[in-house]
Coordinates of C-alpha atoms (C1' of nucleotides) in Angstrom, one line a residue:
Chain F
M1 CA 0.0 0.0 0.0
K2 CA 1.2 3.4 -0.8
M3 CA 0.8 5.8 2.1
S4 CA -0.1 8.7 -0.2
N5 CA -3.4 6.7 -0.6
L6 CA -3.8 5.3 2.8
Y7 CA -6.4 6.6 5.2
L8 CA -4.0 6.9 8.1
P9 CA -4.7 9.9 10.3
T10 CA -1.9 9.9 12.8
L11 CA -1.8 12.3 15.7
K12 CA 1.2 14.2 17.0
E13 CA -0.4 14.9 20.3
T14 CA -2.0 12.5 22.7
P15 CA -5.8 12.9 22.9
A16 CA -7.0 14.0 26.3
E17 CA -9.5 11.2 26.4
A18 CA -6.9 8.4 26.6
E19 CA -5.0 7.5 29.7
V20 CA -3.3 4.2 29.1
P21 CA -0.6 3.5 26.5
S22 CA -2.6 1.2 24.3
H23 CA -5.6 3.5 24.1
Q24 CA -3.4 6.5 23.4
L25 CA -1.4 4.7 20.8
M26 CA -4.4 3.2 19.0
L27 CA -5.7 6.7 18.6
R28 CA -2.4 8.3 17.7
A29 CA -1.4 5.6 15.3
G30 CA -4.6 6.1 13.3
M31 CA -5.9 2.6 14.2
M32 CA -9.3 3.7 15.5
R33 CA -11.6 6.6 16.4
T34 CA -14.1 7.0 19.2
L35 CA -17.8 7.2 18.5
T36 CA -18.7 7.4 22.2
A37 CA -17.4 5.8 25.4
G38 CA -16.5 2.2 24.8
I39 CA -17.6 2.3 21.1
Y40 CA -15.1 2.7 18.4
T41 CA -14.6 2.7 14.6
Y42 CA -11.6 0.7 13.4
L43 CA -9.7 2.5 10.7
P44 CA -7.9 0.6 7.9
L45 CA -4.6 0.1 9.9
G46 CA -6.4 -1.1 13.1
W47 CA -8.8 -3.3 11.1
R48 CA -5.8 -5.0 9.5
V49 CA -4.4 -5.9 12.9
I50 CA -7.8 -7.2 14.0
R51 CA -8.0 -9.3 10.9
K52 CA -4.5 -10.7 11.5
V53 CA -5.4 -11.7 15.0
E54 CA -8.7 -13.2 13.9
D55 CA -6.9 -15.3 11.3
I56 CA -4.4 -16.7 13.8
V57 CA -7.2 -17.5 16.2
R58 CA -9.3 -19.0 13.4
Q59 CA -6.4 -21.2 12.3
A60 CA -5.8 -22.5 15.8
M61 CA -9.5 -23.2 16.3
N62 CA -9.8 -25.0 13.0
E63 CA -6.8 -27.1 13.7
S64 CA -8.3 -28.1 17.0
G65 CA -11.3 -29.5 15.1
A66 CA -13.8 -26.7 15.9
Q67 CA -16.0 -25.4 13.2
E68 CA -16.8 -21.8 12.4
L69 CA -20.3 -20.5 12.1
L70 CA -22.1 -17.1 12.6
M71 CA -24.9 -16.5 15.0
P72 CA -27.2 -13.5 15.2
I73 CA -26.4 -10.4 17.2
I74 CA -30.1 -9.9 17.9
H75 CA -31.5 -12.3 20.5
T76 CA -35.1 -12.9 21.6
A77 CA -35.9 -12.4 25.2
E78 CA -37.7 -15.8 25.5
L79 CA -34.3 -17.6 25.0
W80 CA -32.8 -15.6 27.9
K81 CA -35.7 -16.1 30.1
E82 CA -35.5 -19.8 29.5
S83 CA -31.9 -19.9 30.8
G84 CA -32.8 -17.6 33.7
R85 CA -30.3 -15.0 32.6
W86 CA -32.8 -12.3 31.3
E87 CA -32.9 -11.0 34.9
K88 CA -29.4 -12.1 36.0
F89 CA -27.5 -10.4 33.2
G90 CA -30.1 -7.6 33.3
P91 CA -28.6 -4.2 33.0
L92 CA -25.5 -5.6 31.2
M93 CA -27.7 -6.2 28.2
I94 CA -28.9 -3.6 25.7
K95 CA -32.6 -4.4 25.5
F96 CA -35.2 -3.2 23.0
Q97 CA -38.5 -4.0 21.4
D98 CA -39.6 -4.3 17.8
R99 CA -42.6 -2.6 16.4
K100 CA -44.9 -5.3 17.8
G101 CA -43.6 -4.8 21.3
R102 CA -41.6 -8.0 21.4
D103 CA -38.5 -8.0 23.7
Y104 CA -35.0 -8.5 22.3
C105 CA -31.5 -7.9 23.4
L106 CA -28.2 -7.5 21.7
G107 CA -26.1 -10.6 22.3
P108 CA -23.6 -10.2 25.2
T109 CA -22.6 -13.8 24.8
H110 CA -24.2 -16.8 23.0
E111 CA -24.7 -19.8 25.3
E112 CA -28.5 -19.4 24.8
V113 CA -28.5 -19.1 21.1
I114 CA -26.0 -22.0 20.5
T115 CA -27.9 -24.2 22.9
A116 CA -31.2 -23.5 21.2
L117 CA -29.5 -24.3 17.9
V118 CA -27.9 -27.5 18.9
R119 CA -30.8 -29.0 20.9
G120 CA -32.7 -28.9 17.6
E121 CA -30.1 -30.9 15.7
I122 CA -28.4 -33.2 18.1
R123 CA -30.4 -36.3 18.8
S124 CA -27.8 -39.1 19.4
Y125 CA -24.6 -39.8 21.1
K126 CA -23.3 -40.4 17.6
D127 CA -23.6 -36.6 16.9
L128 CA -21.2 -35.8 19.7
P129 CA -18.7 -34.3 20.3
V130 CA -18.9 -31.1 18.4
N131 CA -17.3 -27.7 18.9
L132 CA -18.7 -24.6 17.2
Y133 CA -17.3 -21.1 17.2
Q134 CA -17.8 -17.7 15.8
I135 CA -15.9 -14.4 15.6
Q136 CA -18.4 -11.6 16.1
T137 CA -19.2 -8.3 17.7
K138 CA -20.5 -8.6 21.3
V139 CA -22.5 -5.9 23.0
R140 CA -22.4 -5.4 26.7
D141 CA -23.6 -2.3 28.5
E142 CA -20.6 -2.2 30.8
I143 CA -21.0 -0.2 34.0
R144 CA -17.7 1.5 33.3
P145 CA -16.1 1.0 29.9
R146 CA -12.5 2.1 30.1
F147 CA -9.1 2.0 28.6
G148 CA -10.2 2.1 25.0
V149 CA -10.9 -1.3 23.6
M150 CA -9.7 -2.9 26.7
R151 CA -13.2 -2.8 28.1
G152 CA -15.6 -1.7 25.5
R153 CA -19.3 -1.8 25.3
E154 CA -19.0 -3.2 21.8
F155 CA -16.1 -5.6 21.1
I156 CA -15.0 -8.4 18.9
M157 CA -14.9 -11.8 20.5
K158 CA -14.2 -15.3 19.4
D159 CA -16.6 -17.5 21.3
A160 CA -16.7 -21.3 21.1
Y161 CA -19.0 -23.9 22.6
S162 CA -18.3 -27.6 23.0
F163 CA -20.9 -30.3 23.3
D164 CA -20.0 -33.7 24.8
R165 CA -21.8 -36.7 26.0
D166 CA -20.1 -36.8 29.4
Y167 CA -17.5 -35.2 31.6
E168 CA -14.6 -37.2 30.2
G169 CA -15.5 -35.8 26.8
L170 CA -15.7 -32.3 28.3
D171 CA -12.3 -32.7 29.8
R172 CA -10.9 -33.6 26.3
S173 CA -12.7 -30.7 24.7
Y174 CA -11.5 -28.3 27.4
R175 CA -7.9 -29.5 27.1
A176 CA -8.0 -29.1 23.3
M177 CA -9.2 -25.5 23.7
Y178 CA -6.6 -24.8 26.4
D179 CA -3.9 -26.0 24.0
A180 CA -5.4 -24.1 21.0
Y181 CA -5.5 -20.9 23.0
M182 CA -1.9 -21.2 24.1
K183 CA -1.0 -21.8 20.5
A184 CA -3.0 -18.9 19.2
F185 CA -1.6 -16.4 21.8
T186 CA 1.9 -17.6 21.1
N187 CA 1.4 -17.3 17.4
C188 CA 0.3 -13.7 18.0
G189 CA 3.6 -13.1 19.6
L190 CA 2.2 -12.6 23.0
E191 CA 3.4 -13.8 26.3
V192 CA 0.4 -15.2 28.1
R193 CA -0.1 -17.1 31.4
A194 CA -3.0 -19.4 32.0
V195 CA -4.4 -19.0 35.5
E196 CA -7.2 -20.7 37.5
A197 CA -10.2 -18.5 37.5
D198 CA -13.6 -18.0 39.1
T199 CA -16.5 -18.9 36.8
G200 CA -18.6 -15.8 37.6
A201 CA -21.8 -15.3 35.7
M202 CA -21.1 -18.0 33.2
G203 CA -21.5 -20.7 35.8
G204 CA -19.9 -24.1 35.6
S205 CA -17.1 -25.9 37.4
E206 CA -13.6 -25.4 36.2
S207 CA -12.3 -22.3 34.5
H208 CA -9.0 -20.8 33.3
E209 CA -8.2 -17.3 32.3
F210 CA -5.4 -16.4 29.9
M211 CA -3.6 -13.3 31.1
V212 CA -1.2 -10.9 29.4
L213 CA 0.9 -9.5 32.2
A214 CA 0.7 -5.7 32.1
E215 CA 0.7 -2.9 34.6
V216 CA -2.7 -1.5 33.4
G217 CA -4.4 -4.9 33.7
E218 CA -7.7 -4.9 35.5
D219 CA -7.1 -8.3 37.1
R220 CA -4.7 -9.3 39.8
I221 CA -3.0 -12.7 39.5
A222 CA -1.2 -14.7 42.2
F223 CA 1.8 -16.8 41.0
C224 CA 3.9 -19.2 42.9
D225 CA 7.6 -18.3 42.6
S226 CA 8.6 -21.9 42.6
C227 CA 5.9 -24.1 41.1
S228 CA 3.4 -23.6 38.3
Y229 CA 0.5 -22.5 40.5
A230 CA -1.2 -19.4 39.1
A231 CA -4.7 -18.1 39.8
N232 CA -6.7 -15.0 39.6
V233 CA -6.8 -13.5 43.1
E234 CA -10.6 -13.8 43.0
K235 CA -9.9 -17.5 43.1
A236 CA -6.4 -17.9 44.6
V237 CA -6.0 -19.8 47.9
A238 CA -3.0 -19.5 50.1
G239 CA -1.3 -22.4 51.9
E240 CA -1.4 -22.8 55.6
R241 CA 0.6 -20.2 57.4
E242 CA 2.7 -21.2 60.4
V243 CA 1.1 -20.3 63.6
S244 CA 3.8 -18.6 65.7
G245 CA 4.2 -20.2 69.1
S246 CA 1.5 -21.0 71.6
E247 CA 0.1 -18.4 74.0
E248 CA -2.0 -18.9 77.0
M249 CA -5.6 -17.7 76.7
K250 CA -6.2 -14.7 78.9
E251 CA -9.4 -13.4 80.4
M252 CA -11.5 -11.3 78.0
E253 CA -11.7 -7.6 78.9
E254 CA -13.6 -4.6 77.7
V255 CA -11.6 -1.5 76.9
H256 CA -12.6 2.0 76.1
T257 CA -11.6 2.9 72.6
P258 CA -13.3 6.2 71.9
G259 CA -13.6 7.0 68.2
Q260 CA -11.2 4.2 67.2
K261 CA -13.1 2.5 64.3
T262 CA -10.7 1.2 61.8
I263 CA -8.3 -1.7 62.2
E264 CA -5.4 0.7 61.9
E265 CA -6.7 3.0 64.5
V266 CA -7.6 0.2 67.0
S267 CA -4.4 -1.7 66.6
E268 CA -2.3 1.4 67.0
F269 CA -4.4 2.7 69.9
L270 CA -4.1 -0.6 71.8
G271 CA -0.5 -1.4 70.6
V272 CA -1.6 -4.7 69.0
D273 CA -0.5 -6.4 65.8
P274 CA -3.3 -5.9 63.2
A275 CA -3.0 -9.7 62.6
K276 CA -4.4 -10.2 66.1
T277 CA -7.5 -8.1 65.5
I278 CA -10.6 -9.6 64.2
K279 CA -12.2 -7.5 61.4
S280 CA -16.0 -7.8 61.5
L281 CA -17.8 -7.0 58.3
A282 CA -21.6 -6.6 58.2
L283 CA -23.0 -7.6 54.8
L284 CA -26.3 -8.3 53.2
A285 CA -26.3 -11.3 51.0
D286 CA -29.3 -10.9 48.7
G287 CA -30.8 -9.0 51.6
E288 CA -29.9 -11.6 54.4
P289 CA -27.5 -10.2 57.0
V290 CA -24.3 -12.0 57.6
L291 CA -21.3 -11.2 59.8
V292 CA -18.0 -12.0 58.2
L293 CA -14.8 -12.2 60.2
V294 CA -11.3 -11.9 58.7
A295 CA -7.9 -11.3 60.4
G296 CA -7.2 -7.6 60.7
D297 CA -4.4 -7.7 58.2
D298 CA -6.5 -9.5 55.5
Q299 CA -9.0 -8.4 53.0
L300 CA -12.3 -10.2 52.4
N301 CA -12.5 -11.9 49.1
E302 CA -16.1 -11.1 48.1
V303 CA -16.1 -13.5 45.2
K304 CA -15.3 -16.4 47.4
L305 CA -18.0 -15.3 49.9
A306 CA -20.6 -14.8 47.2
N307 CA -19.9 -18.2 45.7
Y308 CA -20.2 -19.9 49.1
L309 CA -23.4 -18.2 49.8
A310 CA -24.7 -18.6 46.3
A311 CA -25.6 -14.9 46.5
N312 CA -26.2 -12.7 43.5
E313 CA -25.6 -9.5 45.4
L314 CA -23.4 -8.6 48.4
T315 CA -23.8 -5.2 49.9
P316 CA -22.4 -3.7 53.0
V317 CA -25.0 -2.9 55.6
A318 CA -25.6 0.9 55.4
D319 CA -24.5 3.0 58.4
E320 CA -28.1 4.1 59.0
D321 CA -29.3 0.5 59.1
F322 CA -26.8 -0.7 61.7
E323 CA -29.3 -0.4 64.6
K324 CA -31.5 -3.0 62.9
Y325 CA -28.9 -5.7 63.5
F326 CA -26.4 -4.4 66.0
S327 CA -26.4 -2.6 69.3
S328 CA -23.5 -0.3 68.4
T329 CA -22.5 2.1 65.7
P330 CA -20.2 1.0 62.8
G331 CA -16.6 0.4 63.9
F332 CA -17.5 -1.4 67.1
I333 CA -19.3 -4.5 66.0
G334 CA -18.0 -7.9 66.7
P335 CA -19.0 -11.6 67.0
V336 CA -19.0 -11.8 70.9
G337 CA -22.5 -11.9 72.3
L338 CA -24.1 -11.4 68.9
E339 CA -27.3 -13.3 68.3
G340 CA -29.5 -14.0 65.4
I341 CA -27.0 -13.3 62.6
R342 CA -25.1 -16.0 60.7
V343 CA -21.3 -15.7 61.4
L344 CA -18.8 -16.8 58.8
A345 CA -15.0 -16.6 59.4
D346 CA -11.9 -17.0 57.4
L347 CA -9.7 -19.9 58.4
R348 CA -7.0 -17.6 59.8
V349 CA -9.4 -16.3 62.4
K350 CA -9.4 -19.7 64.0
D351 CA -5.7 -19.3 65.0
I352 CA -6.1 -15.9 66.6
V353 CA -5.3 -16.2 70.4
N354 CA -6.1 -13.3 72.7
G355 CA -7.4 -11.2 69.8
V356 CA -9.2 -7.9 69.6
A357 CA -12.8 -7.5 68.5
G358 CA -15.5 -4.9 68.6
A359 CA -17.6 -5.0 71.8
N360 CA -21.0 -4.3 70.1
K361 CA -21.0 -1.2 72.3
T362 CA -20.1 2.2 70.8
D363 CA -16.5 3.3 71.7
Y364 CA -15.6 -0.1 73.2
H365 CA -13.5 -3.1 72.0
L366 CA -12.8 -6.4 73.6
I367 CA -9.3 -7.7 74.2
N368 CA -8.1 -11.3 74.8
V369 CA -10.9 -12.5 72.6
N370 CA -10.6 -16.2 71.7
P371 CA -12.7 -17.9 69.0
G372 CA -14.5 -20.9 70.2
R373 CA -14.3 -19.8 73.8
D374 CA -15.9 -16.3 73.5
F375 CA -18.0 -16.6 70.4
I376 CA -19.2 -19.2 68.0
V377 CA -18.5 -19.2 64.3
D378 CA -21.1 -20.9 62.2
E379 CA -18.6 -21.9 59.5
Y380 CA -14.9 -21.4 58.9
L381 CA -13.8 -21.3 55.3
D382 CA -11.2 -19.7 53.0
L383 CA -12.5 -16.1 52.6
R384 CA -9.5 -13.9 52.3
I385 CA -7.7 -12.3 49.4
V386 CA -4.2 -13.8 49.1
K387 CA -1.3 -11.4 49.5
E388 CA 2.2 -11.0 48.2
G389 CA 4.4 -13.4 50.1
D390 CA 1.6 -15.8 51.2
P391 CA 2.6 -19.4 51.1
C392 CA 1.7 -21.3 47.9
P393 CA -1.1 -23.8 48.4
K394 CA 0.7 -26.4 46.3
C395 CA 4.3 -26.3 47.4
D396 CA 6.8 -24.5 49.7
G397 CA 7.0 -21.4 47.5
K398 CA 5.7 -18.0 48.0
L399 CA 3.0 -16.2 46.1
E400 CA 3.7 -13.1 44.0
I401 CA 0.9 -10.8 42.8
K402 CA 0.9 -9.2 39.4
S403 CA -1.6 -7.3 37.2
G404 CA -2.9 -8.9 34.0
I405 CA -5.2 -8.4 31.1
E406 CA -7.6 -11.2 30.5
V407 CA -7.5 -12.0 26.8
G408 CA -9.1 -15.4 27.0
H409 CA -11.3 -17.4 29.3
I410 CA -12.4 -21.0 29.2
F411 CA -15.2 -22.7 31.2
K412 CA -16.4 -26.1 31.9
L413 CA -20.1 -25.4 31.9
G414 CA -21.3 -28.9 32.5
T415 CA -25.1 -29.2 32.1
K416 CA -26.0 -25.7 33.4
Y417 CA -27.5 -24.6 30.1
S418 CA -28.5 -28.0 28.7
E419 CA -30.6 -28.6 31.7
S420 CA -32.3 -25.2 31.8
M421 CA -32.8 -25.3 28.1
E422 CA -33.4 -29.0 27.7
A423 CA -30.6 -29.9 25.3
T424 CA -30.4 -33.7 25.4
Y425 CA -29.3 -36.7 23.4
L426 CA -30.0 -40.4 23.5
D427 CA -27.2 -42.7 24.7
E428 CA -26.5 -46.2 23.5
N429 CA -29.2 -47.5 25.8
G430 CA -31.8 -45.2 24.3
K431 CA -31.7 -43.2 27.5
E432 CA -32.1 -39.4 27.4
Q433 CA -29.0 -37.5 28.7
F434 CA -28.1 -33.8 29.1
I435 CA -25.4 -32.6 26.8
V436 CA -22.2 -31.6 28.7
M437 CA -21.0 -28.2 27.6
G438 CA -18.0 -26.0 27.7
C439 CA -17.6 -22.4 26.5
Y440 CA -14.4 -20.6 25.4
G441 CA -13.8 -16.9 24.7
I442 CA -11.1 -14.8 23.3
G443 CA -11.4 -11.0 23.3
I444 CA -10.0 -10.2 19.9
S445 CA -10.1 -6.5 20.2
R446 CA -8.8 -6.6 23.8
L447 CA -6.0 -8.8 22.7
V448 CA -4.8 -6.1 20.3
A449 CA -4.8 -3.6 23.1
A450 CA -3.0 -6.1 25.3
A451 CA -0.4 -6.7 22.6
I452 CA 0.3 -2.9 22.5
E453 CA 0.6 -2.8 26.3
Q454 CA 3.2 -5.5 26.1
N455 CA 5.0 -4.1 23.0
H456 CA 5.5 -0.4 22.9
D457 CA 8.1 2.3 23.7
E458 CA 8.1 6.1 24.0
K459 CA 8.0 6.4 20.2
G460 CA 5.0 4.2 19.6
I461 CA 3.9 0.7 19.0
I462 CA 6.3 -2.2 18.3
W463 CA 4.2 -4.9 16.7
P464 CA 5.1 -8.6 16.9
K465 CA 5.6 -9.5 13.3
A466 CA 2.7 -11.9 13.2
I467 CA 0.1 -9.3 13.9
A468 CA 1.8 -6.2 12.4
P469 CA -0.5 -4.5 9.9
Y470 CA 2.4 -4.5 7.5
Q471 CA 5.8 -6.2 7.8
V472 CA 7.9 -3.6 6.0
I473 CA 7.7 0.1 5.5
I474 CA 9.8 1.8 2.9
L475 CA 10.6 5.5 3.4
A476 CA 11.2 7.5 0.3
L477 CA 13.1 10.5 1.5
G478 CA 12.8 13.5 -0.9
D479 CA 11.5 13.3 -4.4
D480 CA 14.8 12.7 -6.1
E481 CA 14.2 10.7 -9.3
E482 CA 16.5 7.9 -8.3
V483 CA 14.9 7.6 -4.9
V484 CA 11.5 7.3 -6.4
K485 CA 12.7 4.7 -8.9
V486 CA 14.5 2.6 -6.2
T487 CA 11.6 2.7 -3.7
E488 CA 9.0 1.9 -6.3
E489 CA 11.0 -1.1 -7.5
L490 CA 11.5 -2.4 -4.0
Y491 CA 7.9 -1.9 -3.2
Q492 CA 6.7 -3.7 -6.3
E493 CA 9.1 -6.6 -5.8
L494 CA 8.5 -7.1 -2.1
T495 CA 4.8 -7.0 -2.7
A496 CA 5.1 -9.5 -5.5
R497 CA 6.9 -11.8 -3.2
G498 CA 4.2 -11.7 -0.6
V499 CA 5.7 -9.3 1.8
E500 CA 3.1 -6.9 3.1
T501 CA 4.7 -3.6 2.4
L502 CA 3.9 0.1 3.0
L503 CA 5.6 2.7 0.8
D504 CA 5.8 6.1 2.4
D505 CA 5.7 8.2 -0.8
R506 CA 4.0 11.1 0.9
K507 CA 5.3 14.6 0.3
E508 CA 6.5 14.9 3.8
R509 CA 9.8 15.8 5.4
P510 CA 12.0 12.9 6.6
G511 CA 11.3 13.6 10.3
V512 CA 7.6 13.1 9.8
K513 CA 8.1 9.8 8.0
F514 CA 10.5 8.5 10.6
N515 CA 8.2 9.4 13.4
D516 CA 5.1 7.9 11.8
A517 CA 7.0 4.7 11.0
D518 CA 8.0 4.4 14.6
L519 CA 4.5 5.3 15.8
I520 CA 2.6 2.7 13.8
G521 CA 5.2 0.1 14.7
I522 CA 6.1 -1.6 11.5
P523 CA 8.7 -4.3 12.4
L524 CA 11.2 -3.5 9.6
R525 CA 11.9 0.0 8.1
I526 CA 13.8 0.5 4.9
T527 CA 15.1 4.0 4.3
V528 CA 16.0 5.2 0.9
G529 CA 17.5 8.7 0.4
A530 CA 19.6 10.4 -2.2
R531 CA 22.5 10.6 0.3
S532 CA 22.8 6.8 0.8
L533 CA 22.1 6.1 -2.9
K534 CA 25.3 7.8 -3.7
N535 CA 27.1 5.0 -1.9
N536 CA 24.9 2.6 -3.6
T537 CA 23.3 1.5 -0.3
I538 CA 20.0 1.7 1.5
E539 CA 19.4 1.4 5.2
A540 CA 17.3 -1.2 7.1
R541 CA 16.3 -0.7 10.7
V542 CA 14.6 -3.1 13.0
R543 CA 11.9 -1.4 15.0
R544 CA 12.1 -3.5 18.1
T545 CA 15.9 -3.5 18.6
G546 CA 16.9 -0.4 16.7
E547 CA 19.5 -2.4 14.9
E548 CA 20.6 -0.7 11.7
I549 CA 21.9 -2.5 8.6
Q550 CA 23.4 -1.0 5.5
L551 CA 22.4 -2.9 2.4
E552 CA 24.2 -2.8 -0.9
L553 CA 21.9 -2.3 -3.8
E554 CA 22.1 -5.8 -5.1
N555 CA 19.7 -8.6 -4.4
T556 CA 18.2 -6.2 -2.0
V557 CA 14.9 -7.8 -1.7
D558 CA 16.5 -11.2 -0.8
K559 CA 18.4 -9.4 1.9
I560 CA 15.4 -7.7 3.2
I561 CA 13.4 -10.9 3.4
E562 CA 16.3 -12.5 5.1
I563 CA 16.3 -9.8 7.9
L564 CA 12.6 -10.0 8.1
D565 CA 12.7 -13.8 8.6
R566 CA 14.7 -13.4 11.8
I567 CA 12.5 -10.8 13.4
E568 CA 10.0 -11.9 15.9
Chain I
rC1 C1' -24.8 4.3 41.2
rG2 C1' -21.2 7.2 44.9
rG3 C1' -16.6 10.4 44.7
rA4 C1' -13.3 13.6 41.8
rG5 C1' -12.0 16.3 37.4
rC6 C1' -13.2 18.2 32.6
rG7 C1' -16.3 20.0 28.1
rU8 C1' -13.6 26.8 24.3
rG9 C1' -12.0 25.9 15.6
rG10 C1' -9.9 19.0 13.6
rC11 C1' -6.1 18.1 18.0
rG12 C1' -3.6 20.1 22.5
rC13 C1' -4.6 24.2 25.6
rA14 C1' -5.1 29.7 27.8
rG15 C1' -9.1 32.9 29.0
rU16 C1' -13.8 31.8 33.9
rU17 C1' -11.5 33.8 40.4
rU18 C1' -12.6 40.0 39.4
rG19 C1' -18.9 39.7 33.3
rG20 C1' -17.5 44.2 28.5
rU21 C1' -18.7 40.3 23.0
rA22 C1' -12.7 34.8 21.9
rG23 C1' -6.9 33.8 21.9
rC24 C1' -2.2 30.6 21.5
rG25 C1' 0.4 26.2 19.5
rC26 C1' -0.2 22.3 16.1
rA27 C1' -3.1 20.8 11.9
rC28 C1' -5.5 22.9 7.2
rC29 C1' -5.5 26.2 2.3
rU30 C1' -2.1 29.5 -1.2
rG31 C1' 2.8 31.0 -2.4
rU32 C1' 8.2 31.1 -1.9
rU33 C1' 12.5 28.8 0.0
rU34 C1' 13.7 24.1 2.2
rU35 C1' 14.2 18.4 2.6
rG36 C1' 18.2 12.0 6.8
rG37 C1' 14.3 12.6 13.0
rG38 C1' 7.6 16.1 13.5
rA39 C1' 10.9 23.0 8.4
rA40 C1' 10.9 28.7 7.8
rC41 C1' 8.6 33.0 6.1
rA42 C1' 4.3 35.5 4.1
rG43 C1' -0.8 35.5 3.2
rG44 C1' -5.5 32.9 4.4
rG45 C1' -10.1 30.0 6.0
rG46 C1' -12.5 27.9 10.2
rG47 C1' -15.1 28.3 16.7
rU48 C1' -20.4 31.7 19.7
rC49 C1' -17.4 28.8 24.1
rG50 C1' -21.4 20.8 25.2
rA51 C1' -27.0 22.0 25.5
rA52 C1' -31.3 24.5 27.6
rG53 C1' -33.2 28.1 30.8
rG54 C1' -32.2 32.3 34.0
rU55 C1' -29.7 36.9 36.1
rU56 C1' -27.7 41.5 33.7
rC57 C1' -27.4 47.2 29.7
rA58 C1' -23.9 43.2 28.7
rA59 C1' -22.4 36.1 29.9
rA60 C1' -17.2 31.5 27.7
rU61 C1' -17.2 34.0 32.6
rC62 C1' -22.6 34.3 37.6
rC63 C1' -27.1 30.9 38.9
rU64 C1' -30.3 26.5 37.7
rU65 C1' -31.1 22.2 35.0
rU66 C1' -29.3 18.8 31.6
rC67 C1' -26.1 15.9 28.3
rG68 C1' -21.3 14.0 27.4
rC69 C1' -16.0 12.6 28.4
rU70 C1' -12.1 10.8 31.9
rC71 C1' -10.3 8.8 36.5
rC72 C1' -11.2 6.3 41.4
rG73 C1' -14.7 3.1 43.7
rA74 C1' -19.0 -0.1 43.7
rC75 C1' -20.1 -3.6 40.0
rC76 C1' -18.9 -6.5 35.9
rA77 C1' -16.8 -12.1 30.8

RNA sequence: CGGAGCGUGGCGCAGUUUGGUAGCGCACCUGUUUUGGGAACAGGGGGUCGAAGGUUCAAAUCCUUUCGCUCCGACCA
């Protein structure tokens, strides 16, 4: 493509609307433009990258045996009511009516549509297994779209759905997708870690997320520094911590702690290690009050709690509602002497000896509190967010925490949807069975943003070759006849040999061309100017490394392809 | 939805405190000279200040309402 004809509006300055590097660079490099928050137009350069990623993903999917199809974006409400998610997904869906007043939504995901499709076709165990996928625009009315295409309200997703006769089959399908995903991400030139994940609104049993490690990532991931354990912190579990020494239980006492509400305040006021305080959190789980206890130096993991309680919604008890459940103001509640409220505690609370807790009396705390002796916990379970340095649950290592961008997510759904939507087959005995399902997503547009987060410098994007919009950019410096002739020939020949090449033939000064080439991140730059032509050479420069190579004007195209071949 | 910030030519911003009828840089158009890391000079076009209402002789500026954008949180694949 000749750049004099390319619709490539690059920006010299960073738009005020963009905060993170990938968002800024996608706008500056002329890859996309904003329509409104979370909704974007892909310009020719950006679309090329999207298509590259799609093709790589498509190939990995096809090789795994999955088959591509295309489902509608418009879904009927009946389907979603059938699965029970019309209400559950609720505000996340864009809903509307047709002229007859019938309800629809724009598809945020496609379990319902695919299940409705497949249940009509699959009758026998002989029809299984099957894995169907599509690459399509998804629509989700996100509460807070942000970071450009990282979390958009409209985004491109590859979603696949597997159908098996049993759980062994599902395990095989799941494994095949896991492998295909790793392959697709690697082929895109990305460094991705697979981590154990929570299943969230999709439901199901097992789940992995594929994470691109990046500072701007919205997810936090816990890694073991010595074994392969890795999990989203929503899911991560820490190993047993050593309990230091044994201490005699002392007699419980009430102490005056005026105005000391937070753990920090109380522990400082009483001169006690925060780990020995018991943090009491009053929550409503779908409206039911529950008191949750965690050690003062821990944070409650609400995902774990919500999963355990099978609650859709967890909200803190509002300050003004405290008197409904407690005899003190916020900051002084605790488990001792509390009645009529379910009490759950993190496992670490069990080990606290002579701890501190709220006295259920405004401006008072209790010291030398001992679980079991002074109060009863209905259930102990793992409820805390793991921290940097926590022991690994699988080995003797320690956990590290890093930020990541979720570019893929795979789920073992089991029969969640086949049961609610009655998707069944007949086994060898003629007995009706529910189809066992899995679902698998890759955020194509998010992956592009993640690739930029992982591959950029102060000058701009540095595309991995596999997803670069073009592999080579030829800069024609000046309009010297010889320069025009040489660049034109190079361009024609490279293109003829299948190398995707940009020719910067614009009437711009050299600085503009250099800067644009760096900004849009083409892996290999070829510079041709009158000056170098005098020595019968041209210059090649590798975007990622900055390596410069002088090339004699002889078999130049061979040499360029040679250099290109060794670029990642 | 709660908190914070911001909406002024295409982009980045000043002007708002203390009302007096809009300015700078970049970009754009024409011309000349330039041409290896975002050129220089000269000339030129383009905004009614997010929107609506109000106060005032007079509103970008003050008041009210509203819409949008960004960030933090809640929430969310």
